[in-house]
Short mmCIF file of C-alpha atoms in Angstrom, two decimals:
data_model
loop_
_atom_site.label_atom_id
_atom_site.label_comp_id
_atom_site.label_asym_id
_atom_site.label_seq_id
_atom_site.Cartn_x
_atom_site.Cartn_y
_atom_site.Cartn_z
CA UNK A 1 108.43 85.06 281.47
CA UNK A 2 105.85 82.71 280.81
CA UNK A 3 103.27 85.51 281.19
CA UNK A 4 105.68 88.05 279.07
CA UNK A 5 104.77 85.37 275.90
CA UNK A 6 101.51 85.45 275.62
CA UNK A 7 100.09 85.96 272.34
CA UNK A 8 99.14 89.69 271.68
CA UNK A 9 100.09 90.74 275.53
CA UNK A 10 103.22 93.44 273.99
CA UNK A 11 100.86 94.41 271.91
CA UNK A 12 98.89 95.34 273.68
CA UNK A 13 101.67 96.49 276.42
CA UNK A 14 102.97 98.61 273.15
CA UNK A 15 100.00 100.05 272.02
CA UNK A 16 99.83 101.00 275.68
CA UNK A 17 103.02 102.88 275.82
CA UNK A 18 102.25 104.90 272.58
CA UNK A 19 98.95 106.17 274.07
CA UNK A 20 100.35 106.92 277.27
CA UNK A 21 102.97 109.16 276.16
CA UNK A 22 100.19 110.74 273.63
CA UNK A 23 97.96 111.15 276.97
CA UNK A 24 100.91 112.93 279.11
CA UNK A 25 102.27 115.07 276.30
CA UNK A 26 99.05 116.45 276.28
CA UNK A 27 98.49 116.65 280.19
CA UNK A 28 101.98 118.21 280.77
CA UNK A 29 102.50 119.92 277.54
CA UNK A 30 99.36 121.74 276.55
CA UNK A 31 99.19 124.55 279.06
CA UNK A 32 102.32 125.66 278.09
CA UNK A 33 101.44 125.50 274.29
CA UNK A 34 98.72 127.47 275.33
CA UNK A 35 100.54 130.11 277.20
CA UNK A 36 103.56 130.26 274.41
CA UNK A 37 101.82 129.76 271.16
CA UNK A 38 98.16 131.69 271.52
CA UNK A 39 99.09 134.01 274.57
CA UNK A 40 96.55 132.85 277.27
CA UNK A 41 97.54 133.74 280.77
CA UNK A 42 98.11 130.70 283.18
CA UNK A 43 94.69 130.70 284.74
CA UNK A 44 92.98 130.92 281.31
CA UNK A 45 95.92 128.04 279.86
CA UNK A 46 94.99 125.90 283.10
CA UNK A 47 91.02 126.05 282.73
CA UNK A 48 91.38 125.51 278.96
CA UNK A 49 93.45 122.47 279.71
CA UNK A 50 91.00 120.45 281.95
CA UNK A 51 88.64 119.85 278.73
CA UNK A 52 91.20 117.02 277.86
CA UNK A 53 90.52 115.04 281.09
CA UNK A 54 86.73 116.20 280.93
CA UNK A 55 86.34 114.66 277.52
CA UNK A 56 88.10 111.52 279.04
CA UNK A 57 85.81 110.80 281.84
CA UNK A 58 83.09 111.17 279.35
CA UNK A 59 85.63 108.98 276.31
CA UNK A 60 86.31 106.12 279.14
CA UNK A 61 82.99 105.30 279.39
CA UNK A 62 82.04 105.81 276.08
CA UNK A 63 84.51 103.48 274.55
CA UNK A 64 82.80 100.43 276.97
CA UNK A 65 79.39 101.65 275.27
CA UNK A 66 81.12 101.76 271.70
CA UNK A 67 83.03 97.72 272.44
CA UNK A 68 79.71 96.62 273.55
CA UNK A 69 77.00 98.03 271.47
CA UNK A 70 79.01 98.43 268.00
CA UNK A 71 81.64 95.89 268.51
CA UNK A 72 79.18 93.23 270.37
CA UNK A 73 81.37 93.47 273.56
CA UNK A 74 85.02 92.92 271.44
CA UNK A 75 86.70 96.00 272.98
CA UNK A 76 89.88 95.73 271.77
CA UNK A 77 88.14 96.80 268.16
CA UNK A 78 86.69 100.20 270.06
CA UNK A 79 90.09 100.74 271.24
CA UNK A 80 91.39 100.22 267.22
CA UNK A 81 88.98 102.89 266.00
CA UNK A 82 89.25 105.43 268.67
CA UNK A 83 93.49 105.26 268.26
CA UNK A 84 92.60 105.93 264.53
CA UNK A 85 90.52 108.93 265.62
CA UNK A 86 92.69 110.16 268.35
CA UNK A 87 95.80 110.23 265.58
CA UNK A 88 93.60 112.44 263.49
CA UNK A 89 92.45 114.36 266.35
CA UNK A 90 96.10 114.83 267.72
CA UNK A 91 97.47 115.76 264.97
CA UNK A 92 95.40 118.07 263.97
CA UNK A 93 95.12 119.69 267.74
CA UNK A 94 97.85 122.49 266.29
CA UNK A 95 96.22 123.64 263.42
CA UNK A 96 92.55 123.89 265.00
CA UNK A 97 93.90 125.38 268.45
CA UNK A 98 95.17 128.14 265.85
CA UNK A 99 91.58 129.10 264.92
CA UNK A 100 90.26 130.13 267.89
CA UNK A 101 89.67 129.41 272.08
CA UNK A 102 86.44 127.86 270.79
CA UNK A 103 87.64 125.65 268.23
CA UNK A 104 90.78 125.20 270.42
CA UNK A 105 88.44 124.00 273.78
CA UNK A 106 86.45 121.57 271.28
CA UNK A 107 89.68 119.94 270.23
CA UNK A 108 91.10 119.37 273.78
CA UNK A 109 87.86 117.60 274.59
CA UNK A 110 87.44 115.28 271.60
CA UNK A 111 91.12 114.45 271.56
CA UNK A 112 90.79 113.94 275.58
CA UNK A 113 87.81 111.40 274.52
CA UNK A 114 88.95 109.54 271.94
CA UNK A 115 92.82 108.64 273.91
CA UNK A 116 90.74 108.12 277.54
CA UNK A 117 89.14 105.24 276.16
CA UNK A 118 91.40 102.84 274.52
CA UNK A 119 93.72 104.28 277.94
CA UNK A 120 91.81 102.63 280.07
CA UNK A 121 90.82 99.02 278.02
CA UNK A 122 94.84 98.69 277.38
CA UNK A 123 95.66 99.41 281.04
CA UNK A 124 93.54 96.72 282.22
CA UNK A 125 90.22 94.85 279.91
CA UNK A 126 92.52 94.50 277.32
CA UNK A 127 95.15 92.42 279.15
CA UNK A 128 92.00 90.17 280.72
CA UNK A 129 91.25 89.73 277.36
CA UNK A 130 94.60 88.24 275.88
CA UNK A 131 94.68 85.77 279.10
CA UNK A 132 91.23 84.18 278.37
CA UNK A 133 91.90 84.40 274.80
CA UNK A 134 95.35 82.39 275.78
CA UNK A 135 92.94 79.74 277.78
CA UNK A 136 94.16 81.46 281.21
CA UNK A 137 92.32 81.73 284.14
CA UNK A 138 92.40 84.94 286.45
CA UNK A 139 95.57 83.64 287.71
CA UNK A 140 98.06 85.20 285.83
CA UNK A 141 96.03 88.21 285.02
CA UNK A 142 97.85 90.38 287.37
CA UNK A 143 101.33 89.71 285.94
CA UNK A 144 99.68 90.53 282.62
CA UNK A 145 98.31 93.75 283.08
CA UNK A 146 101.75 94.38 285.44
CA UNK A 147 103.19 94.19 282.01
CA UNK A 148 101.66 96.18 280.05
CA UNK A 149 101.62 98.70 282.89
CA UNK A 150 105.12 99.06 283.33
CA UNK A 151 105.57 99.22 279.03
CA UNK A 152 102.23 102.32 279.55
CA UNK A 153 104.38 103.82 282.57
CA UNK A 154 107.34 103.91 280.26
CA UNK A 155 105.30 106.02 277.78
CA UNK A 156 104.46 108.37 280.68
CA UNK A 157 107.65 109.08 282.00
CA UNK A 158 109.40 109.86 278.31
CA UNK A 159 105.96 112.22 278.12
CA UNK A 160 107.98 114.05 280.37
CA UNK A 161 111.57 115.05 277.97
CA UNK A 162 110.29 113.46 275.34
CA UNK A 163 107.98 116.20 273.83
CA UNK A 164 111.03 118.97 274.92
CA UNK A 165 113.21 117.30 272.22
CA UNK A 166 110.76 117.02 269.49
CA UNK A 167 108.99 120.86 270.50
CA UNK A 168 112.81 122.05 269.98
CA UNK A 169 113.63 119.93 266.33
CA UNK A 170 110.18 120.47 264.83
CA UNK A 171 107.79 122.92 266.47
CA UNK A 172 105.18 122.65 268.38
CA UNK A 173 102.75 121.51 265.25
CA UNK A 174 105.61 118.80 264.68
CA UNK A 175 104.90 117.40 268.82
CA UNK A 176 101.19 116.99 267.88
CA UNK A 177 101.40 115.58 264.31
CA UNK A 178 104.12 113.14 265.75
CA UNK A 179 101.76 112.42 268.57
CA UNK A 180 99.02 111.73 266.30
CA UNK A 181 101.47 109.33 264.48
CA UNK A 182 102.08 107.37 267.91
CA UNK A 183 97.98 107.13 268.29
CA UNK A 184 97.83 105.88 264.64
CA UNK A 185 100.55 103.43 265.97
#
């Protein structure tokens, strides 16, 4: 409990869930949007899909670049600006997907950058971060980041119904502006 009350950790654990359930909606949801909204077959859906995680890989290790060459190694302010630009990004996805499969791949990639990277600082750098700035040593790290794990994991599994109840109230442009709100968030 001791751990739990460290300054800034549920933020952090927080901001955490929000961007995990932005990152599943897409992973779970978007093949479907494809197939339902813009007609692709599954094959074409599926390939189309996998430019979210490829921008990731390349948006993981481009938000360390961003923390330490624009931010002078203060990462939780690279994770800040990419949420900004992943809200924007997200909720946008529905009207750009709309314009095209060129458009729509360019959008899965840049929105699968800009949420990879504060993903993985919150999952893990970010919690090191709140412990040293709390004057703890490595020895309560892993209860930290255990923390704001299990809030992320929580964020993952409602990624699961979650998105089904908001598709069905407000549409499917309503899942990605509302997911862009949670990146804002």
């Amino acid at each position: 409990m001791d751990v739990a009350r460290l300054p800034f950790l549920i933020n952090v654990g927080l901001s955490y869930f929000c961007i995990k359930l932005v990152r599943y909606t897409m992973l779970q949801w978007t093949i479907m949007y494809l197939q339902k909204e813009h007609g692709y077959d599954v094959a074409t859906a599926a390939n189309m899909s996998t430019l979210f995680d490829i921008g990731g890989a390349f948006g993981a290790v481009a938000c360390a670049m961003i923390a330490e060459f624009v931010f002078n190694g203060r990462r939780i302010y690279a994770v800040f600006v990419l949420c900004i630009c992943a809200g924007v990004a997200t909720a946008s996805y529905g009207a750009v997907a709309g314009l095209g499969p060129i458009p729509n791949m360019i959008m899965l990639f840049v929105a699968g950058f800009l949420i990879a990277g504060p993903d993985s600082v919150l999952g893990g750098a970010a919690c090191s971060d709140v412990c040293e700035k709390a004057g703890y040593d490595t020895s309560v790290l892993t209860t930290a980041t255990g923390i704001a794990n299990g809030m992320g994991s929580l964020g993952a599994i409602l990624a699961g119904s979650g998105p089904v109840w908001v598709k069905n109230q407000y549409g499917w442009n309503g899942l990605f502006v509302g997911a862009g709100c949670l990146a804002f968030v």
